[in-house]
Amino acid sequence: MTTDLTESLGASALRVRWRQIAIPFLFFLLGLLYASWAARIPSIRDNLQLDAATLSLVLLCGGIGAVGSFPLAAWLNAHYGARRTAWYAGLMLLLSLPAIGCAPGLPVLMLFSMVYGAASSCFDVAINALGAVAEKKAGRSIMSLLHAWFCVGTFSGALLGSAVASFEIAPIWHFLALSLAFLLPLRWGYKSLPNDRPEPSADRKIFAIPHGHLVALGLIGFCGAIVEGSIADWSGLYMKDHMGAGDGGAPLAYAAFAGMMLLARLVGDRLKERWGARKVVGFGSLLASVGVFVAVAAPAIPLAIFGFAIAGTGVAMVFPFVFSAAGRHGAIALAGVATLGYSGSLIGPPVVGFLAHGFGLQAGLAFIGVLCLAVALAASRAKWLE
């Protein structure tokens, strides 16, 4: 009897603990998978012998999948709730990542990249909708802290990718091990969340393109997505091809970027309460532009890594505050703003790739620095960020 009671109490405590960490864990998982793919791009490129322009097509397919799936994400959230959408999309993420690793050629890689992009965006919208609800219940700003967990994932994924690449482990085995390791935790996280399936409504609008002040939020997210996505996809290649880093050292630039984003997001909510979202995003974007230009002009690997770290510090607040502001207007507004925002993921990395193909990687990164200045200007005029 005593043993049964102890086991019951232990199981109950475990469920309570999982309920507390479920949403942060989902943000962590997305960041881990995202950075793991980004860290192995140089290896996948070399294995398939792709040039910068061809690799841009692969990244473009990922962006097409991401942006094209936002109506699907809104439909899934409207019909099944954010909790179940996160479960479905998370499963597809864990399936599509190893598929990318074993792609035998360019056409298959492009197809799997599109599927991965679609799954990633559906998962992203779902967990941000869950985060917006949790922030409303908490009665205070917590979105920056949730996005900090995404950075914990990206930082961990970049460092793990660096270590795995240094041992010359093929991407397929790297990705397959991650998927198998996180399948059960994903299920636990899903089961720990409260059931939020909405009541069916025949005349309910499930998706809308942003209008009015929401457009400004979408444009800030658009430029922010270009910056984050392009640095994730191209910083490793820049370190390897331009700076001469090895396979193990190339992902360290993105690790520094993600690590400083993490530290900035840990204090982001307090900065927002003191200075306001507009000032934090605006000043941070100016700082990010400085970091990018430092990386572009760096004569040595350590200074380039330092520049990417500064850029991560500056751009850290863009997505948490844009999604927090949009989430206050409901899941439909959030999905619409995310559509505009993540269109940057569609356009940015391929544009940087084509610039790199024609003018060199330094020119492609300089374009990112200019976009950081555009984010700062847009943030100064976006009253709905507050």
mmCIF file of C-alpha atoms in Angstrom:
data_model
loop_
_atom_site.group_PDB
_atom_site.id
_atom_site.type_symbol
_atom_site.label_atom_id
_atom_site.label_comp_id
_atom_site.label_asym_id
_atom_site.label_seq_id
_atom_site.Cartn_x
_atom_site.Cartn_y
_atom_site.Cartn_z
ATOM 1 C CA MET A 1 0.000 0.000 0.000
ATOM 2 C CA THR A 2 2.748 2.438 1.003
ATOM 3 C CA THR A 3 4.769 1.510 -2.092
ATOM 4 C CA ASP A 4 1.754 2.058 -4.363
ATOM 5 C CA LEU A 5 1.061 5.437 -2.752
ATOM 6 C CA THR A 6 4.706 6.484 -3.146
ATOM 7 C CA GLU A 7 4.701 5.460 -6.806
ATOM 8 C CA SER A 8 1.432 7.328 -7.369
ATOM 9 C CA LEU A 9 2.803 10.477 -5.752
ATOM 10 C CA GLY A 10 5.994 10.173 -7.785
ATOM 11 C CA ALA A 11 4.071 9.806 -11.030
ATOM 12 C CA SER A 12 1.856 12.753 -10.108
ATOM 13 C CA ALA A 13 4.896 14.914 -9.340
ATOM 14 C CA LEU A 14 6.438 13.918 -12.674
ATOM 15 C CA ARG A 15 3.259 14.935 -14.526
ATOM 16 C CA VAL A 16 3.212 18.294 -12.740
ATOM 17 C CA ARG A 17 6.859 18.844 -13.620
ATOM 18 C CA TRP A 18 6.288 17.993 -17.272
ATOM 19 C CA ARG A 19 3.294 20.350 -17.322
ATOM 20 C CA GLN A 20 5.574 23.156 -16.145
ATOM 21 C CA ILE A 21 8.355 22.522 -18.644
ATOM 22 C CA ALA A 22 6.336 21.294 -21.655
ATOM 23 C CA ILE A 23 6.170 24.609 -23.541
ATOM 24 C CA PRO A 24 9.822 25.584 -22.850
ATOM 25 C CA PHE A 25 10.833 22.076 -23.955
ATOM 26 C CA LEU A 26 9.003 22.466 -27.278
ATOM 27 C CA PHE A 27 10.853 25.734 -27.934
ATOM 28 C CA PHE A 28 14.123 23.993 -27.022
ATOM 29 C CA LEU A 29 13.377 21.103 -29.388
ATOM 30 C CA LEU A 30 12.653 23.390 -32.332
ATOM 31 C CA GLY A 31 15.913 25.246 -31.755
ATOM 32 C CA LEU A 32 17.916 22.031 -31.421
ATOM 33 C CA LEU A 33 16.618 20.567 -34.675
ATOM 34 C CA TYR A 34 16.956 23.884 -36.504
ATOM 35 C CA ALA A 35 20.604 24.336 -35.477
ATOM 36 C CA SER A 36 21.434 20.683 -36.145
ATOM 37 C CA TRP A 37 20.373 21.086 -39.769
ATOM 38 C CA ALA A 38 22.212 24.407 -40.076
ATOM 39 C CA ALA A 39 25.409 22.980 -38.547
ATOM 40 C CA ARG A 40 25.569 20.144 -41.090
ATOM 41 C CA ILE A 41 24.864 22.231 -44.206
ATOM 42 C CA PRO A 42 28.593 22.346 -45.119
ATOM 43 C CA SER A 43 28.819 18.544 -44.871
ATOM 44 C CA ILE A 44 25.665 17.996 -46.928
ATOM 45 C CA ARG A 45 26.883 20.511 -49.509
ATOM 46 C CA ASP A 46 30.254 18.778 -49.815
ATOM 47 C CA ASN A 47 28.724 15.286 -49.959
ATOM 48 C CA LEU A 48 26.460 16.265 -52.855
ATOM 49 C CA GLN A 49 29.017 18.657 -54.430
ATOM 50 C CA LEU A 50 26.690 21.657 -54.549
ATOM 51 C CA ASP A 51 27.796 25.183 -55.406
ATOM 52 C CA ALA A 52 26.420 28.315 -53.710
ATOM 53 C CA ALA A 53 23.685 28.879 -56.303
ATOM 54 C CA THR A 54 22.486 25.260 -56.179
ATOM 55 C CA LEU A 55 22.502 25.252 -52.399
ATOM 56 C CA SER A 56 20.391 28.414 -52.558
ATOM 57 C CA LEU A 57 17.733 26.427 -54.423
ATOM 58 C CA VAL A 58 17.662 23.889 -51.585
ATOM 59 C CA LEU A 59 17.234 26.662 -49.026
ATOM 60 C CA LEU A 60 14.591 28.271 -51.242
ATOM 61 C CA CYS A 61 12.593 25.028 -51.163
ATOM 62 C CA GLY A 62 12.731 25.069 -47.375
ATOM 63 C CA GLY A 63 11.442 28.627 -47.391
ATOM 64 C CA ILE A 64 8.660 27.762 -49.833
ATOM 65 C CA GLY A 65 7.585 24.916 -47.570
ATOM 66 C CA ALA A 66 7.664 27.185 -44.520
ATOM 67 C CA VAL A 67 5.722 30.099 -45.992
ATOM 68 C CA GLY A 68 3.318 27.981 -48.008
ATOM 69 C CA SER A 69 2.307 25.988 -44.941
ATOM 70 C CA PHE A 70 1.105 28.908 -42.807
ATOM 71 C CA PRO A 71 -2.517 28.551 -43.983
ATOM 72 C CA LEU A 72 -2.199 24.868 -43.074
ATOM 73 C CA ALA A 73 -0.824 25.840 -39.659
ATOM 74 C CA ALA A 74 -3.762 28.194 -39.093
ATOM 75 C CA TRP A 75 -6.235 25.483 -40.193
ATOM 76 C CA LEU A 76 -4.669 22.882 -37.897
ATOM 77 C CA ASN A 77 -4.727 25.289 -34.946
ATOM 78 C CA ALA A 78 -8.352 26.217 -35.647
ATOM 79 C CA HIS A 79 -9.557 22.617 -35.966
ATOM 80 C CA TYR A 80 -7.328 20.698 -33.561
ATOM 81 C CA GLY A 81 -5.812 23.300 -31.247
ATOM 82 C CA ALA A 82 -2.178 24.313 -30.815
ATOM 83 C CA ARG A 83 -1.398 21.308 -28.598
ATOM 84 C CA ARG A 84 -2.321 18.670 -31.167
ATOM 85 C CA THR A 85 -0.824 20.729 -34.005
ATOM 86 C CA ALA A 86 2.498 20.777 -32.150
ATOM 87 C CA TRP A 87 2.340 16.965 -31.845
ATOM 88 C CA TYR A 88 1.576 16.367 -35.539
ATOM 89 C CA ALA A 89 4.142 18.887 -36.778
ATOM 90 C CA GLY A 90 6.748 17.665 -34.273
ATOM 91 C CA LEU A 91 6.430 14.121 -35.563
ATOM 92 C CA MET A 92 6.917 15.347 -39.127
ATOM 93 C CA LEU A 93 10.005 17.288 -38.026
ATOM 94 C CA LEU A 94 11.534 14.185 -36.480
ATOM 95 C CA LEU A 95 10.832 12.223 -39.677
ATOM 96 C CA SER A 96 11.977 14.819 -42.198
ATOM 97 C CA LEU A 97 15.339 15.649 -40.599
ATOM 98 C CA PRO A 98 16.855 12.153 -41.114
ATOM 99 C CA ALA A 99 15.315 12.150 -44.588
ATOM 100 C CA ILE A 100 17.376 15.251 -45.416
ATOM 101 C CA GLY A 101 20.479 13.502 -44.152
ATOM 102 C CA CYS A 102 20.042 10.516 -46.470
ATOM 103 C CA ALA A 103 18.977 12.433 -49.608
ATOM 104 C CA PRO A 104 20.907 10.865 -52.533
ATOM 105 C CA GLY A 105 20.776 13.863 -54.859
ATOM 106 C CA LEU A 106 19.606 17.427 -55.418
ATOM 107 C CA PRO A 107 15.934 16.790 -56.417
ATOM 108 C CA VAL A 108 15.256 14.585 -53.383
ATOM 109 C CA LEU A 109 17.094 17.005 -51.099
ATOM 110 C CA MET A 110 14.930 19.863 -52.392
ATOM 111 C CA LEU A 111 11.758 17.836 -51.739
ATOM 112 C CA PHE A 112 12.770 16.864 -48.200
ATOM 113 C CA SER A 113 13.861 20.437 -47.500
ATOM 114 C CA MET A 114 10.382 21.636 -48.468
ATOM 115 C CA VAL A 115 8.725 19.079 -46.168
ATOM 116 C CA TYR A 116 11.065 20.042 -43.332
ATOM 117 C CA GLY A 117 10.278 23.736 -43.850
ATOM 118 C CA ALA A 118 6.533 23.068 -43.747
ATOM 119 C CA ALA A 119 6.769 20.977 -40.590
ATOM 120 C CA SER A 120 9.009 23.557 -38.927
ATOM 121 C CA SER A 121 6.646 26.463 -39.587
ATOM 122 C CA CYS A 122 3.551 24.539 -38.408
ATOM 123 C CA PHE A 123 5.383 23.546 -35.227
ATOM 124 C CA ASP A 124 6.607 27.120 -34.739
ATOM 125 C CA VAL A 125 3.148 28.683 -35.058
ATOM 126 C CA ALA A 126 1.682 26.079 -32.678
ATOM 127 C CA ILE A 127 4.233 26.553 -29.894
ATOM 128 C CA ASN A 128 4.077 30.358 -30.187
ATOM 129 C CA ALA A 129 0.287 30.158 -29.892
ATOM 130 C CA LEU A 130 0.771 28.043 -26.762
ATOM 131 C CA GLY A 131 3.274 30.607 -25.502
ATOM 132 C CA ALA A 132 0.906 33.521 -26.142
ATOM 133 C CA VAL A 133 -1.829 31.800 -24.121
ATOM 134 C CA ALA A 134 0.616 31.065 -21.299
ATOM 135 C CA GLU A 135 1.769 34.706 -21.318
ATOM 136 C CA LYS A 136 -1.832 35.900 -21.072
ATOM 137 C CA LYS A 137 -2.489 33.573 -18.134
ATOM 138 C CA ALA A 138 0.714 34.679 -16.412
ATOM 139 C CA GLY A 139 -0.269 38.335 -16.723
ATOM 140 C CA ARG A 140 3.301 39.370 -17.531
ATOM 141 C CA SER A 141 5.806 39.182 -20.374
ATOM 142 C CA ILE A 142 7.307 35.691 -20.697
ATOM 143 C CA MET A 143 7.705 35.331 -24.475
ATOM 144 C CA SER A 144 11.353 36.418 -24.441
ATOM 145 C CA LEU A 145 12.100 33.728 -21.857
ATOM 146 C CA LEU A 146 10.343 31.098 -23.987
ATOM 147 C CA HIS A 147 12.372 32.154 -27.018
ATOM 148 C CA ALA A 148 15.451 31.937 -24.812
ATOM 149 C CA TRP A 149 14.735 28.209 -24.616
ATOM 150 C CA PHE A 150 14.755 28.150 -28.418
ATOM 151 C CA CYS A 151 18.248 29.665 -28.158
ATOM 152 C CA VAL A 152 19.270 27.007 -25.643
ATOM 153 C CA GLY A 153 18.321 24.536 -28.360
ATOM 154 C CA THR A 154 20.145 26.352 -31.158
ATOM 155 C CA PHE A 155 23.260 26.806 -29.021
ATOM 156 C CA SER A 156 23.227 23.132 -28.019
ATOM 157 C CA GLY A 157 22.531 22.013 -31.575
ATOM 158 C CA ALA A 158 25.359 24.126 -33.001
ATOM 159 C CA LEU A 159 27.875 22.840 -30.447
ATOM 160 C CA LEU A 160 26.696 19.248 -30.925
ATOM 161 C CA GLY A 161 26.901 19.678 -34.697
ATOM 162 C CA SER A 162 30.451 20.987 -34.352
ATOM 163 C CA ALA A 163 31.460 17.992 -32.232
ATOM 164 C CA VAL A 164 29.775 15.442 -34.491
ATOM 165 C CA ALA A 165 31.259 17.007 -37.644
ATOM 166 C CA SER A 166 34.743 16.974 -36.111
ATOM 167 C CA PHE A 167 34.407 13.172 -35.737
ATOM 168 C CA GLU A 168 33.295 12.967 -39.406
ATOM 169 C CA ILE A 169 29.983 11.301 -38.516
ATOM 170 C CA ALA A 170 27.619 11.358 -41.482
ATOM 171 C CA PRO A 171 24.595 13.696 -41.189
ATOM 172 C CA ILE A 172 22.139 10.798 -41.541
ATOM 173 C CA TRP A 173 23.386 9.118 -38.348
ATOM 174 C CA HIS A 174 23.532 12.443 -36.515
ATOM 175 C CA PHE A 175 19.953 13.315 -37.491
ATOM 176 C CA LEU A 176 18.586 9.812 -36.920
ATOM 177 C CA ALA A 177 20.031 9.694 -33.386
ATOM 178 C CA LEU A 178 18.416 13.056 -32.563
ATOM 179 C CA SER A 179 15.016 11.952 -33.866
ATOM 180 C CA LEU A 180 15.039 8.701 -31.917
ATOM 181 C CA ALA A 181 16.249 10.432 -28.743
ATOM 182 C CA PHE A 182 13.501 13.067 -28.754
ATOM 183 C CA LEU A 183 10.492 11.070 -29.956
ATOM 184 C CA LEU A 184 9.430 9.999 -26.462
ATOM 185 C CA PRO A 185 10.061 13.424 -24.826
ATOM 186 C CA LEU A 186 7.944 15.020 -27.568
ATOM 187 C CA ARG A 187 5.119 12.637 -26.680
ATOM 188 C CA TRP A 188 5.492 13.423 -22.970
ATOM 189 C CA GLY A 189 5.397 17.140 -23.669
ATOM 190 C CA TYR A 190 2.250 16.756 -25.765
ATOM 191 C CA LYS A 191 0.482 14.648 -23.135
ATOM 192 C CA SER A 192 1.364 17.177 -20.405
ATOM 193 C CA LEU A 193 -0.350 20.120 -22.109
ATOM 194 C CA PRO A 194 -4.042 20.783 -21.423
ATOM 195 C CA ASN A 195 -6.476 19.827 -24.152
ATOM 196 C CA ASP A 196 -7.222 23.009 -26.127
ATOM 197 C CA ARG A 197 -9.177 21.577 -29.055
ATOM 198 C CA PRO A 198 -11.595 24.340 -30.116
ATOM 199 C CA GLU A 199 -15.303 23.931 -30.662
ATOM 200 C CA PRO A 200 -16.124 23.505 -34.384
ATOM 201 C CA SER A 201 -17.564 26.564 -36.084
ATOM 202 C CA ALA A 202 -18.605 26.554 -39.721
ATOM 203 C CA ASP A 203 -18.216 30.297 -40.238
ATOM 204 C CA ARG A 204 -14.976 30.707 -38.301
ATOM 205 C CA LYS A 205 -12.215 32.481 -40.190
ATOM 206 C CA ILE A 206 -8.985 30.507 -39.863
ATOM 207 C CA PHE A 207 -6.431 32.591 -41.756
ATOM 208 C CA ALA A 208 -6.009 36.194 -42.864
ATOM 209 C CA ILE A 209 -3.191 38.249 -44.348
ATOM 210 C CA PRO A 210 -2.209 40.978 -41.865
ATOM 211 C CA HIS A 211 -3.523 44.489 -42.433
ATOM 212 C CA GLY A 212 -3.207 47.842 -40.738
ATOM 213 C CA HIS A 213 -0.731 47.995 -37.871
ATOM 214 C CA LEU A 214 -0.126 44.239 -38.058
ATOM 215 C CA VAL A 215 1.689 44.801 -41.363
ATOM 216 C CA ALA A 216 4.410 46.735 -39.520
ATOM 217 C CA LEU A 217 4.883 43.799 -37.150
ATOM 218 C CA GLY A 218 5.045 41.448 -40.107
ATOM 219 C CA LEU A 219 7.671 43.553 -41.866
ATOM 220 C CA ILE A 220 9.855 43.645 -38.762
ATOM 221 C CA GLY A 221 9.526 39.880 -38.495
ATOM 222 C CA PHE A 222 10.236 39.604 -42.237
ATOM 223 C CA CYS A 223 13.603 41.356 -41.929
ATOM 224 C CA GLY A 224 14.383 39.565 -38.661
ATOM 225 C CA ALA A 225 13.762 36.187 -40.321
ATOM 226 C CA ILE A 226 16.147 37.089 -43.136
ATOM 227 C CA VAL A 227 18.845 37.959 -40.614
ATOM 228 C CA GLU A 228 18.401 34.886 -38.393
ATOM 229 C CA GLY A 229 17.864 32.442 -41.242
ATOM 230 C CA SER A 230 20.737 33.736 -43.352
ATOM 231 C CA ILE A 231 23.236 33.658 -40.495
ATOM 232 C CA ALA A 232 22.101 30.141 -39.577
ATOM 233 C CA ASP A 233 22.456 28.892 -43.151
ATOM 234 C CA TRP A 234 25.542 30.788 -44.306
ATOM 235 C CA SER A 235 27.737 31.556 -41.281
ATOM 236 C CA GLY A 236 29.216 28.049 -41.284
ATOM 237 C CA LEU A 237 29.989 28.237 -44.988
ATOM 238 C CA TYR A 238 31.478 31.707 -44.527
ATOM 239 C CA MET A 239 33.738 30.407 -41.764
ATOM 240 C CA LYS A 240 34.808 27.396 -43.815
ATOM 241 C CA ASP A 241 35.190 28.909 -47.291
ATOM 242 C CA HIS A 242 36.261 32.484 -46.508
ATOM 243 C CA MET A 243 37.906 32.248 -43.071
ATOM 244 C CA GLY A 244 39.451 28.794 -43.555
ATOM 245 C CA ALA A 245 37.862 27.073 -40.530
ATOM 246 C CA GLY A 246 37.577 23.286 -40.427
ATOM 247 C CA ASP A 247 34.378 21.216 -40.296
ATOM 248 C CA GLY A 248 34.462 21.238 -36.485
ATOM 249 C CA GLY A 249 35.191 24.970 -36.211
ATOM 250 C CA ALA A 250 32.764 26.247 -38.837
ATOM 251 C CA PRO A 251 29.597 25.823 -36.690
ATOM 252 C CA LEU A 252 31.150 27.815 -33.833
ATOM 253 C CA ALA A 253 30.117 31.100 -35.470
ATOM 254 C CA TYR A 254 26.474 30.106 -35.280
ATOM 255 C CA ALA A 255 27.026 28.713 -31.779
ATOM 256 C CA ALA A 256 28.297 32.143 -30.684
ATOM 257 C CA PHE A 257 25.353 33.832 -32.408
ATOM 258 C CA ALA A 258 22.841 31.513 -30.738
ATOM 259 C CA GLY A 259 24.572 31.626 -27.369
ATOM 260 C CA MET A 260 24.438 35.418 -27.172
ATOM 261 C CA MET A 261 20.821 35.371 -28.337
ATOM 262 C CA LEU A 262 20.133 33.084 -25.384
ATOM 263 C CA LEU A 263 21.763 35.412 -22.870
ATOM 264 C CA ALA A 264 19.970 38.454 -24.310
ATOM 265 C CA ARG A 265 16.574 36.749 -24.212
ATOM 266 C CA LEU A 266 17.039 35.780 -20.582
ATOM 267 C CA VAL A 267 16.897 39.487 -19.689
ATOM 268 C CA GLY A 268 14.685 40.596 -22.576
ATOM 269 C CA ASP A 269 11.406 40.689 -20.652
ATOM 270 C CA ARG A 270 12.943 42.914 -17.978
ATOM 271 C CA LEU A 271 14.384 45.230 -20.636
ATOM 272 C CA LYS A 272 10.962 45.425 -22.264
ATOM 273 C CA GLU A 273 9.272 46.355 -18.983
ATOM 274 C CA ARG A 274 11.829 49.103 -18.353
ATOM 275 C CA TRP A 275 12.451 50.587 -21.806
ATOM 276 C CA GLY A 276 9.610 49.326 -24.005
ATOM 277 C CA ALA A 277 9.709 46.914 -26.924
ATOM 278 C CA ARG A 278 10.313 49.552 -29.602
ATOM 279 C CA LYS A 279 13.508 50.884 -28.015
ATOM 280 C CA VAL A 280 14.854 47.430 -27.225
ATOM 281 C CA VAL A 281 14.271 46.103 -30.753
ATOM 282 C CA GLY A 282 15.527 49.303 -32.386
ATOM 283 C CA PHE A 283 18.753 49.589 -30.403
ATOM 284 C CA GLY A 284 19.348 45.852 -30.627
ATOM 285 C CA SER A 285 19.036 45.888 -34.406
ATOM 286 C CA LEU A 286 21.614 48.680 -34.645
ATOM 287 C CA LEU A 287 23.931 46.582 -32.491
ATOM 288 C CA ALA A 288 23.303 43.569 -34.744
ATOM 289 C CA SER A 289 24.349 45.556 -37.821
ATOM 290 C CA VAL A 290 27.638 46.431 -36.099
ATOM 291 C CA GLY A 291 28.226 42.762 -35.333
ATOM 292 C CA VAL A 292 27.584 41.650 -38.903
ATOM 293 C CA PHE A 293 29.944 44.260 -40.335
ATOM 294 C CA VAL A 294 32.617 43.221 -37.817
ATOM 295 C CA ALA A 295 32.270 39.618 -39.032
ATOM 296 C CA VAL A 296 32.465 40.739 -42.666
ATOM 297 C CA ALA A 297 35.653 42.756 -42.102
ATOM 298 C CA ALA A 298 37.291 40.315 -39.664
ATOM 299 C CA PRO A 299 40.856 39.326 -40.606
ATOM 300 C CA ALA A 300 40.887 36.277 -38.315
ATOM 301 C CA ILE A 301 38.515 33.537 -37.122
ATOM 302 C CA PRO A 302 38.166 34.698 -33.474
ATOM 303 C CA LEU A 303 37.112 38.216 -34.494
ATOM 304 C CA ALA A 304 34.587 36.834 -36.989
ATOM 305 C CA ILE A 305 33.066 34.654 -34.251
ATOM 306 C CA PHE A 306 32.970 37.710 -31.980
ATOM 307 C CA GLY A 307 31.103 39.660 -34.673
ATOM 308 C CA PHE A 308 28.461 36.944 -35.015
ATOM 309 C CA ALA A 309 28.107 36.919 -31.206
ATOM 310 C CA ILE A 310 27.385 40.679 -31.215
ATOM 311 C CA ALA A 311 24.847 40.167 -34.020
ATOM 312 C CA GLY A 312 23.072 37.495 -31.962
ATOM 313 C CA THR A 313 22.851 39.830 -28.982
ATOM 314 C CA GLY A 314 21.274 42.562 -31.071
ATOM 315 C CA VAL A 315 18.725 40.567 -33.069
ATOM 316 C CA ALA A 316 17.561 38.460 -30.113
ATOM 317 C CA MET A 317 14.482 40.520 -29.233
ATOM 318 C CA VAL A 318 12.879 40.747 -32.676
ATOM 319 C CA PHE A 319 10.848 37.539 -32.753
ATOM 320 C CA PRO A 320 9.794 37.339 -29.086
ATOM 321 C CA PHE A 321 8.346 40.850 -29.106
ATOM 322 C CA VAL A 322 6.775 40.608 -32.578
ATOM 323 C CA PHE A 323 5.096 37.303 -31.708
ATOM 324 C CA SER A 324 4.035 38.577 -28.294
ATOM 325 C CA ALA A 325 2.408 41.652 -29.855
ATOM 326 C CA ALA A 326 0.677 39.614 -32.572
ATOM 327 C CA GLY A 327 -0.402 36.892 -30.138
ATOM 328 C CA ARG A 328 -2.377 39.452 -28.130
ATOM 329 C CA HIS A 329 -4.714 39.664 -31.141
ATOM 330 C CA GLY A 330 -5.335 35.901 -31.361
ATOM 331 C CA ALA A 331 -4.020 32.856 -33.223
ATOM 332 C CA ILE A 332 -5.263 34.108 -36.605
ATOM 333 C CA ALA A 333 -3.331 37.364 -36.263
ATOM 334 C CA LEU A 334 -0.292 35.417 -35.057
ATOM 335 C CA ALA A 335 -0.374 33.078 -38.064
ATOM 336 C CA GLY A 336 -0.817 36.030 -40.432
ATOM 337 C CA VAL A 337 2.093 37.988 -38.972
ATOM 338 C CA ALA A 338 4.163 34.810 -38.968
ATOM 339 C CA THR A 339 3.392 34.411 -42.680
ATOM 340 C CA LEU A 340 4.843 37.824 -43.437
ATOM 341 C CA GLY A 341 7.679 37.311 -41.005
ATOM 342 C CA TYR A 342 8.780 33.915 -42.218
ATOM 343 C CA SER A 343 8.560 35.012 -45.823
ATOM 344 C CA GLY A 344 11.998 36.334 -44.947
ATOM 345 C CA SER A 345 13.058 32.707 -44.500
ATOM 346 C CA LEU A 346 11.903 32.131 -48.079
ATOM 347 C CA ILE A 347 13.663 35.125 -49.582
ATOM 348 C CA GLY A 348 16.692 35.791 -47.378
ATOM 349 C CA PRO A 349 19.003 32.751 -47.499
ATOM 350 C CA PRO A 350 18.642 32.245 -51.279
ATOM 351 C CA VAL A 351 19.288 35.963 -51.907
ATOM 352 C CA VAL A 352 22.410 35.772 -49.763
ATOM 353 C CA GLY A 353 23.420 32.657 -51.687
ATOM 354 C CA PHE A 354 23.038 34.313 -55.075
ATOM 355 C CA LEU A 355 24.949 37.376 -53.826
ATOM 356 C CA ALA A 356 27.667 35.038 -52.573
ATOM 357 C CA HIS A 357 27.746 33.254 -55.921
ATOM 358 C CA GLY A 358 28.116 36.515 -57.839
ATOM 359 C CA PHE A 359 30.075 38.760 -55.479
ATOM 360 C CA GLY A 360 31.373 36.569 -52.654
ATOM 361 C CA LEU A 361 30.148 35.653 -49.180
ATOM 362 C CA GLN A 362 31.271 38.983 -47.734
ATOM 363 C CA ALA A 363 28.795 40.790 -49.982
ATOM 364 C CA GLY A 364 26.018 38.411 -48.935
ATOM 365 C CA LEU A 365 26.698 39.046 -45.246
ATOM 366 C CA ALA A 366 26.930 42.800 -45.785
ATOM 367 C CA PHE A 367 23.377 42.628 -47.156
ATOM 368 C CA ILE A 368 22.316 41.135 -43.802
ATOM 369 C CA GLY A 369 23.921 44.063 -41.975
ATOM 370 C CA VAL A 370 21.930 46.533 -44.058
ATOM 371 C CA LEU A 371 18.735 44.656 -43.218
ATOM 372 C CA CYS A 372 19.482 45.028 -39.514
ATOM 373 C CA LEU A 373 19.416 48.788 -40.052
ATOM 374 C CA ALA A 374 16.029 48.394 -41.771
ATOM 375 C CA VAL A 375 14.684 46.520 -38.721
ATOM 376 C CA ALA A 376 15.827 49.358 -36.463
ATOM 377 C CA LEU A 377 14.007 51.914 -38.632
ATOM 378 C CA ALA A 378 10.809 49.852 -38.791
ATOM 379 C CA ALA A 379 10.840 49.238 -35.033
ATOM 380 C CA SER A 380 11.007 52.965 -34.324
ATOM 381 C CA ARG A 381 7.666 53.371 -36.141
ATOM 382 C CA ALA A 382 5.845 50.219 -34.975
ATOM 383 C CA LYS A 383 3.538 51.399 -32.189
ATOM 384 C CA TRP A 384 1.892 47.989 -31.948
ATOM 385 C CA LEU A 385 5.148 46.474 -30.641
ATOM 386 C CA GLU A 386 4.258 47.937 -27.230
#
